[in-house]
Amino acid sequence: MPHDDHDHPHSLLPPEPALRVKALETILTAKGLVDPAALDEILDTYERKVGPHLGAAVVARAWSDPDYRARLLADATAAIAELEISGRQGEHMVAVENTPETHNMVVCTLCSCYPWPVLGIPPGWYKSDAYRARAVREPRKVLAEFGVTLPDGQKVRVWDSTAEVRYLVIPMRPAGTEGLDEAALARLVTRDSMIGTGLPTGPA
Ligand code: FE
């Protein structure tokens, strides 16, 4: 039977990882081990409700409120919970603050540990072998590839996330933002600035 790539039956199947996920989900559902509605709920939560806008709200609060900043640095899990943000993969949070002397950067050298409740699902590069190995070995070079060039006098401190501890970087508040309220400040806080591979955007 003649065929070309366009009508080859394989082209109707999803790419391999998606196929494997679908197959696993089908088996687990058939065995009664997962509830598809519960699964949809989790996916919906991480696709639409949980994301870097939550971490940005935490950072903006810390920039605006010195007492909150102090509580965040002392016990990040509790301070983040004050904003009604909590959940899986965020049970033991530590906030690390950038200063003119030190720039902080987060990696998980072992796998892909990441503070889901404040940042959502990790980006692909965060889970890549290259980032995980190079963030520790040559952080300045990695930062340069992200478009971040630090002053010579600022040292880089790399934090290795684990299943126990997840880090949130508090970037430095950009100059010229004195008049901005918390909501406006939060819009300057990018996801990457809270991982340490980026910086906040400047005021408009
Ligand atoms: Fe990990």
PDB file of C-alpha atoms and ligand atoms in Angstrom:
ATOM      1  CA  MET A   1       0.000   0.000   0.000  1.00  0.00           C
ATOM      2  CA  PRO A   2       1.588   3.313  -1.057  1.00  0.00           C
ATOM      3  CA  HIS A   3       1.900   6.007   1.513  1.00  0.00           C
ATOM      4  CA  ASP A   4       3.964   9.092   2.240  1.00  0.00           C
ATOM      5  CA  ASP A   5       4.881  10.794   5.512  1.00  0.00           C
ATOM      6  CA  HIS A   6       1.713  12.850   5.519  1.00  0.00           C
ATOM      7  CA  ASP A   7      -0.719   9.981   5.736  1.00  0.00           C
ATOM      8  CA  HIS A   8       1.542   7.516   7.513  1.00  0.00           C
ATOM      9  CA  PRO A   9      -0.459   6.189  10.486  1.00  0.00           C
ATOM     10  CA  HIS A  10       2.363   7.150  12.877  1.00  0.00           C
ATOM     11  CA  SER A  11       1.801  10.817  12.102  1.00  0.00           C
ATOM     12  CA  LEU A  12      -1.564  10.524  13.853  1.00  0.00           C
ATOM     13  CA  LEU A  13       0.128   9.638  17.135  1.00  0.00           C
ATOM     14  CA  PRO A  14       1.454  12.293  19.524  1.00  0.00           C
ATOM     15  CA  PRO A  15       5.233  12.703  19.929  1.00  0.00           C
ATOM     16  CA  GLU A  16       6.763  10.016  22.106  1.00  0.00           C
ATOM     17  CA  PRO A  17       6.803  11.676  25.587  1.00  0.00           C
ATOM     18  CA  ALA A  18       3.173  12.780  25.191  1.00  0.00           C
ATOM     19  CA  LEU A  19       2.283   9.281  24.061  1.00  0.00           C
ATOM     20  CA  ARG A  20       3.945   7.711  27.065  1.00  0.00           C
ATOM     21  CA  VAL A  21       2.162  10.120  29.425  1.00  0.00           C
ATOM     22  CA  LYS A  22      -1.169   9.354  27.773  1.00  0.00           C
ATOM     23  CA  ALA A  23      -0.510   5.612  28.032  1.00  0.00           C
ATOM     24  CA  LEU A  24       0.446   5.895  31.718  1.00  0.00           C
ATOM     25  CA  GLU A  25      -2.601   8.006  32.481  1.00  0.00           C
ATOM     26  CA  THR A  26      -4.845   5.476  30.740  1.00  0.00           C
ATOM     27  CA  ILE A  27      -3.392   2.554  32.681  1.00  0.00           C
ATOM     28  CA  LEU A  28      -3.466   4.370  36.048  1.00  0.00           C
ATOM     29  CA  THR A  29      -7.042   5.485  35.447  1.00  0.00           C
ATOM     30  CA  ALA A  30      -8.128   1.988  34.367  1.00  0.00           C
ATOM     31  CA  LYS A  31      -6.574   0.540  37.524  1.00  0.00           C
ATOM     32  CA  GLY A  32      -8.385   3.163  39.601  1.00  0.00           C
ATOM     33  CA  LEU A  33      -5.086   4.644  40.843  1.00  0.00           C
ATOM     34  CA  VAL A  34      -5.777   8.163  39.605  1.00  0.00           C
ATOM     35  CA  ASP A  35      -8.960  10.108  39.223  1.00  0.00           C
ATOM     36  CA  PRO A  36      -8.958  11.947  35.860  1.00  0.00           C
ATOM     37  CA  ALA A  37     -10.958  14.818  37.371  1.00  0.00           C
ATOM     38  CA  ALA A  38      -8.371  15.250  40.146  1.00  0.00           C
ATOM     39  CA  LEU A  39      -5.604  15.160  37.532  1.00  0.00           C
ATOM     40  CA  ASP A  40      -7.360  17.864  35.480  1.00  0.00           C
ATOM     41  CA  GLU A  41      -7.702  19.955  38.621  1.00  0.00           C
ATOM     42  CA  ILE A  42      -3.948  19.733  39.322  1.00  0.00           C
ATOM     43  CA  LEU A  43      -3.065  20.600  35.718  1.00  0.00           C
ATOM     44  CA  ASP A  44      -5.507  23.497  35.732  1.00  0.00           C
ATOM     45  CA  THR A  45      -4.021  24.810  38.976  1.00  0.00           C
ATOM     46  CA  TYR A  46      -0.470  24.862  37.628  1.00  0.00           C
ATOM     47  CA  GLU A  47      -1.444  26.085  34.156  1.00  0.00           C
ATOM     48  CA  ARG A  48      -3.652  28.980  35.214  1.00  0.00           C
ATOM     49  CA  LYS A  49      -3.526  29.743  38.914  1.00  0.00           C
ATOM     50  CA  VAL A  50       0.011  29.136  40.176  1.00  0.00           C
ATOM     51  CA  GLY A  51       2.866  30.966  38.518  1.00  0.00           C
ATOM     52  CA  PRO A  52       5.592  33.598  38.831  1.00  0.00           C
ATOM     53  CA  HIS A  53       2.995  36.341  39.477  1.00  0.00           C
ATOM     54  CA  LEU A  54       2.747  34.903  43.008  1.00  0.00           C
ATOM     55  CA  GLY A  55       6.480  35.119  43.627  1.00  0.00           C
ATOM     56  CA  ALA A  56       6.416  38.623  42.145  1.00  0.00           C
ATOM     57  CA  ALA A  57       3.812  39.642  44.737  1.00  0.00           C
ATOM     58  CA  VAL A  58       6.088  38.343  47.500  1.00  0.00           C
ATOM     59  CA  VAL A  59       9.065  40.300  46.144  1.00  0.00           C
ATOM     60  CA  ALA A  60       7.017  43.485  45.685  1.00  0.00           C
ATOM     61  CA  ARG A  61       5.787  43.216  49.280  1.00  0.00           C
ATOM     62  CA  ALA A  62       9.371  42.778  50.505  1.00  0.00           C
ATOM     63  CA  TRP A  63      10.469  45.828  48.509  1.00  0.00           C
ATOM     64  CA  SER A  64       7.626  47.914  49.959  1.00  0.00           C
ATOM     65  CA  ASP A  65       7.497  46.754  53.547  1.00  0.00           C
ATOM     66  CA  PRO A  66      10.753  46.474  55.563  1.00  0.00           C
ATOM     67  CA  ASP A  67       9.052  44.435  58.301  1.00  0.00           C
ATOM     68  CA  TYR A  68       7.749  41.956  55.748  1.00  0.00           C
ATOM     69  CA  ARG A  69      11.223  41.768  54.152  1.00  0.00           C
ATOM     70  CA  ALA A  70      12.706  40.912  57.571  1.00  0.00           C
ATOM     71  CA  ARG A  71      10.102  38.190  58.151  1.00  0.00           C
ATOM     72  CA  LEU A  72      10.692  36.810  54.655  1.00  0.00           C
ATOM     73  CA  LEU A  73      14.426  36.540  55.239  1.00  0.00           C
ATOM     74  CA  ALA A  74      13.895  34.999  58.690  1.00  0.00           C
ATOM     75  CA  ASP A  75      11.254  32.412  57.707  1.00  0.00           C
ATOM     76  CA  ALA A  76      10.266  32.479  54.052  1.00  0.00           C
ATOM     77  CA  THR A  77       7.698  29.679  54.306  1.00  0.00           C
ATOM     78  CA  ALA A  78       5.735  31.573  56.978  1.00  0.00           C
ATOM     79  CA  ALA A  79       6.093  34.973  55.279  1.00  0.00           C
ATOM     80  CA  ILE A  80       4.942  33.559  51.936  1.00  0.00           C
ATOM     81  CA  ALA A  81       1.979  31.912  53.692  1.00  0.00           C
ATOM     82  CA  GLU A  82       0.963  35.383  54.956  1.00  0.00           C
ATOM     83  CA  LEU A  83       0.028  36.120  51.326  1.00  0.00           C
ATOM     84  CA  GLU A  84      -1.975  32.882  51.304  1.00  0.00           C
ATOM     85  CA  ILE A  85       0.578  31.185  49.080  1.00  0.00           C
ATOM     86  CA  SER A  86       1.566  27.641  49.989  1.00  0.00           C
ATOM     87  CA  GLY A  87       1.556  24.148  48.578  1.00  0.00           C
ATOM     88  CA  ARG A  88       3.520  21.179  47.366  1.00  0.00           C
ATOM     89  CA  GLN A  89       7.217  21.770  46.680  1.00  0.00           C
ATOM     90  CA  GLY A  90       7.142  24.919  48.785  1.00  0.00           C
ATOM     91  CA  GLU A  91       7.005  23.511  52.292  1.00  0.00           C
ATOM     92  CA  HIS A  92      10.506  24.701  53.215  1.00  0.00           C
ATOM     93  CA  MET A  93      11.251  27.948  51.468  1.00  0.00           C
ATOM     94  CA  VAL A  94      14.348  30.074  51.901  1.00  0.00           C
ATOM     95  CA  ALA A  95      14.549  33.615  50.510  1.00  0.00           C
ATOM     96  CA  VAL A  96      17.982  34.846  49.428  1.00  0.00           C
ATOM     97  CA  GLU A  97      18.395  38.547  48.810  1.00  0.00           C
ATOM     98  CA  ASN A  98      20.556  40.103  46.125  1.00  0.00           C
ATOM     99  CA  THR A  99      22.771  42.974  47.256  1.00  0.00           C
ATOM    100  CA  PRO A 100      25.404  45.111  45.534  1.00  0.00           C
ATOM    101  CA  GLU A 101      27.951  42.620  46.958  1.00  0.00           C
ATOM    102  CA  THR A 102      26.219  39.316  46.158  1.00  0.00           C
ATOM    103  CA  HIS A 103      24.052  38.012  43.335  1.00  0.00           C
ATOM    104  CA  ASN A 104      22.177  34.799  44.098  1.00  0.00           C
ATOM    105  CA  MET A 105      21.347  32.111  41.571  1.00  0.00           C
ATOM    106  CA  VAL A 106      19.372  28.891  42.056  1.00  0.00           C
ATOM    107  CA  VAL A 107      19.847  25.467  40.497  1.00  0.00           C
ATOM    108  CA  CYS A 108      19.008  21.881  41.332  1.00  0.00           C
ATOM    109  CA  THR A 109      22.114  19.951  40.404  1.00  0.00           C
ATOM    110  CA  LEU A 110      20.454  16.610  41.113  1.00  0.00           C
ATOM    111  CA  CYS A 111      17.145  16.968  39.276  1.00  0.00           C
ATOM    112  CA  SER A 112      14.718  19.869  39.007  1.00  0.00           C
ATOM    113  CA  CYS A 113      13.660  20.926  42.527  1.00  0.00           C
ATOM    114  CA  TYR A 114      11.892  24.265  42.205  1.00  0.00           C
ATOM    115  CA  PRO A 115       9.558  26.386  44.366  1.00  0.00           C
ATOM    116  CA  TRP A 116       6.286  25.559  42.612  1.00  0.00           C
ATOM    117  CA  PRO A 117       3.915  27.602  44.818  1.00  0.00           C
ATOM    118  CA  VAL A 118       5.677  30.883  44.020  1.00  0.00           C
ATOM    119  CA  LEU A 119       7.034  30.222  40.515  1.00  0.00           C
ATOM    120  CA  GLY A 120       4.829  27.526  38.974  1.00  0.00           C
ATOM    121  CA  ILE A 121       6.257  24.776  36.794  1.00  0.00           C
ATOM    122  CA  PRO A 122      10.011  25.060  36.072  1.00  0.00           C
ATOM    123  CA  PRO A 123      11.099  26.158  32.597  1.00  0.00           C
ATOM    124  CA  GLY A 124      12.704  23.534  30.365  1.00  0.00           C
ATOM    125  CA  TRP A 125      16.196  25.015  30.638  1.00  0.00           C
ATOM    126  CA  TYR A 126      16.096  24.758  34.436  1.00  0.00           C
ATOM    127  CA  LYS A 127      15.782  20.977  34.112  1.00  0.00           C
ATOM    128  CA  SER A 128      18.449  20.661  31.402  1.00  0.00           C
ATOM    129  CA  ASP A 129      21.714  18.800  32.040  1.00  0.00           C
ATOM    130  CA  ALA A 130      23.633  21.813  30.744  1.00  0.00           C
ATOM    131  CA  TYR A 131      22.139  24.318  33.196  1.00  0.00           C
ATOM    132  CA  ARG A 132      22.395  21.942  36.133  1.00  0.00           C
ATOM    133  CA  ALA A 133      26.084  21.280  35.523  1.00  0.00           C
ATOM    134  CA  ARG A 134      27.206  24.694  34.341  1.00  0.00           C
ATOM    135  CA  ALA A 135      25.360  26.884  36.866  1.00  0.00           C
ATOM    136  CA  VAL A 136      27.782  25.610  39.493  1.00  0.00           C
ATOM    137  CA  ARG A 137      30.928  25.384  37.358  1.00  0.00           C
ATOM    138  CA  GLU A 138      30.730  28.632  35.426  1.00  0.00           C
ATOM    139  CA  PRO A 139      27.853  30.737  36.775  1.00  0.00           C
ATOM    140  CA  ARG A 140      29.062  34.028  35.277  1.00  0.00           C
ATOM    141  CA  LYS A 141      29.224  32.501  31.819  1.00  0.00           C
ATOM    142  CA  VAL A 142      25.728  31.058  32.208  1.00  0.00           C
ATOM    143  CA  LEU A 143      24.448  34.422  33.427  1.00  0.00           C
ATOM    144  CA  ALA A 144      26.024  36.142  30.418  1.00  0.00           C
ATOM    145  CA  GLU A 145      24.109  33.748  28.156  1.00  0.00           C
ATOM    146  CA  PHE A 146      20.924  34.879  29.900  1.00  0.00           C
ATOM    147  CA  GLY A 147      21.945  38.467  29.154  1.00  0.00           C
ATOM    148  CA  VAL A 148      23.018  39.228  32.722  1.00  0.00           C
ATOM    149  CA  THR A 149      26.422  40.825  33.172  1.00  0.00           C
ATOM    150  CA  LEU A 150      27.290  41.547  36.766  1.00  0.00           C
ATOM    151  CA  PRO A 151      29.721  44.194  37.943  1.00  0.00           C
ATOM    152  CA  ASP A 152      33.175  42.725  38.677  1.00  0.00           C
ATOM    153  CA  GLY A 153      32.841  43.458  42.374  1.00  0.00           C
ATOM    154  CA  GLN A 154      29.592  41.516  42.781  1.00  0.00           C
ATOM    155  CA  LYS A 155      30.146  37.888  43.648  1.00  0.00           C
ATOM    156  CA  VAL A 156      27.805  35.091  42.582  1.00  0.00           C
ATOM    157  CA  ARG A 157      26.438  32.691  45.130  1.00  0.00           C
ATOM    158  CA  VAL A 158      24.820  29.532  43.733  1.00  0.00           C
ATOM    159  CA  TRP A 159      22.211  27.716  45.817  1.00  0.00           C
ATOM    160  CA  ASP A 160      21.539  24.032  45.179  1.00  0.00           C
ATOM    161  CA  SER A 161      17.858  23.227  45.701  1.00  0.00           C
ATOM    162  CA  THR A 162      16.875  19.926  47.209  1.00  0.00           C
ATOM    163  CA  ALA A 163      13.710  18.076  48.049  1.00  0.00           C
ATOM    164  CA  GLU A 164      13.983  19.721  51.495  1.00  0.00           C
ATOM    165  CA  VAL A 165      14.785  23.338  50.668  1.00  0.00           C
ATOM    166  CA  ARG A 166      13.591  25.529  47.795  1.00  0.00           C
ATOM    167  CA  TYR A 167      15.038  28.995  47.221  1.00  0.00           C
ATOM    168  CA  LEU A 168      13.448  32.232  46.086  1.00  0.00           C
ATOM    169  CA  VAL A 169      15.775  35.016  44.974  1.00  0.00           C
ATOM    170  CA  ILE A 170      14.753  38.508  46.065  1.00  0.00           C
ATOM    171  CA  PRO A 171      16.232  40.703  43.343  1.00  0.00           C
ATOM    172  CA  MET A 172      17.372  44.242  44.064  1.00  0.00           C
ATOM    173  CA  ARG A 173      14.667  46.854  43.675  1.00  0.00           C
ATOM    174  CA  PRO A 174      15.378  48.783  40.462  1.00  0.00           C
ATOM    175  CA  ALA A 175      16.348  52.436  40.715  1.00  0.00           C
ATOM    176  CA  GLY A 176      13.659  54.961  39.861  1.00  0.00           C
ATOM    177  CA  THR A 177      10.796  52.937  41.335  1.00  0.00           C
ATOM    178  CA  GLU A 178      10.300  54.989  44.491  1.00  0.00           C
ATOM    179  CA  GLY A 179       6.830  56.178  43.484  1.00  0.00           C
ATOM    180  CA  LEU A 180       5.473  52.747  42.499  1.00  0.00           C
ATOM    181  CA  ASP A 181       2.899  50.825  44.515  1.00  0.00           C
ATOM    182  CA  GLU A 182       3.113  47.094  45.141  1.00  0.00           C
ATOM    183  CA  ALA A 183       1.077  46.095  42.090  1.00  0.00           C
ATOM    184  CA  ALA A 184       3.270  48.196  39.800  1.00  0.00           C
ATOM    185  CA  LEU A 185       6.437  46.866  41.447  1.00  0.00           C
ATOM    186  CA  ALA A 186       5.249  43.266  41.010  1.00  0.00           C
ATOM    187  CA  ARG A 187       5.026  43.805  37.253  1.00  0.00           C
ATOM    188  CA  LEU A 188       8.786  44.486  37.163  1.00  0.00           C
ATOM    189  CA  VAL A 189       9.643  41.142  38.776  1.00  0.00           C
ATOM    190  CA  THR A 190      10.346  38.501  36.142  1.00  0.00           C
ATOM    191  CA  ARG A 191      10.395  34.766  36.739  1.00  0.00           C
ATOM    192  CA  ASP A 192      14.093  34.599  35.889  1.00  0.00           C
ATOM    193  CA  SER A 193      14.900  37.389  38.347  1.00  0.00           C
ATOM    194  CA  MET A 194      13.536  35.137  41.102  1.00  0.00           C
ATOM    195  CA  ILE A 195      15.729  32.218  39.923  1.00  0.00           C
ATOM    196  CA  GLY A 196      18.709  34.538  39.630  1.00  0.00           C
ATOM    197  CA  THR A 197      19.218  34.104  35.883  1.00  0.00           C
ATOM    198  CA  GLY A 198      17.614  37.446  35.191  1.00  0.00           C
ATOM    199  CA  LEU A 199      17.098  40.909  36.631  1.00  0.00           C
ATOM    200  CA  PRO A 200      13.872  42.826  37.203  1.00  0.00           C
ATOM    201  CA  THR A 201      12.820  45.114  34.382  1.00  0.00           C
ATOM    202  CA  GLY A 202      13.225  48.850  34.907  1.00  0.00           C
ATOM    203  CA  PRO A 203      10.337  51.263  35.443  1.00  0.00           C
ATOM    204  CA  ALA A 204       8.451  52.207  32.267  1.00  0.00           C
TER     205      ALA A 204
HETATM  206 FE    FE B   1      15.769  18.351  42.290  1.00  0.00          FE
END
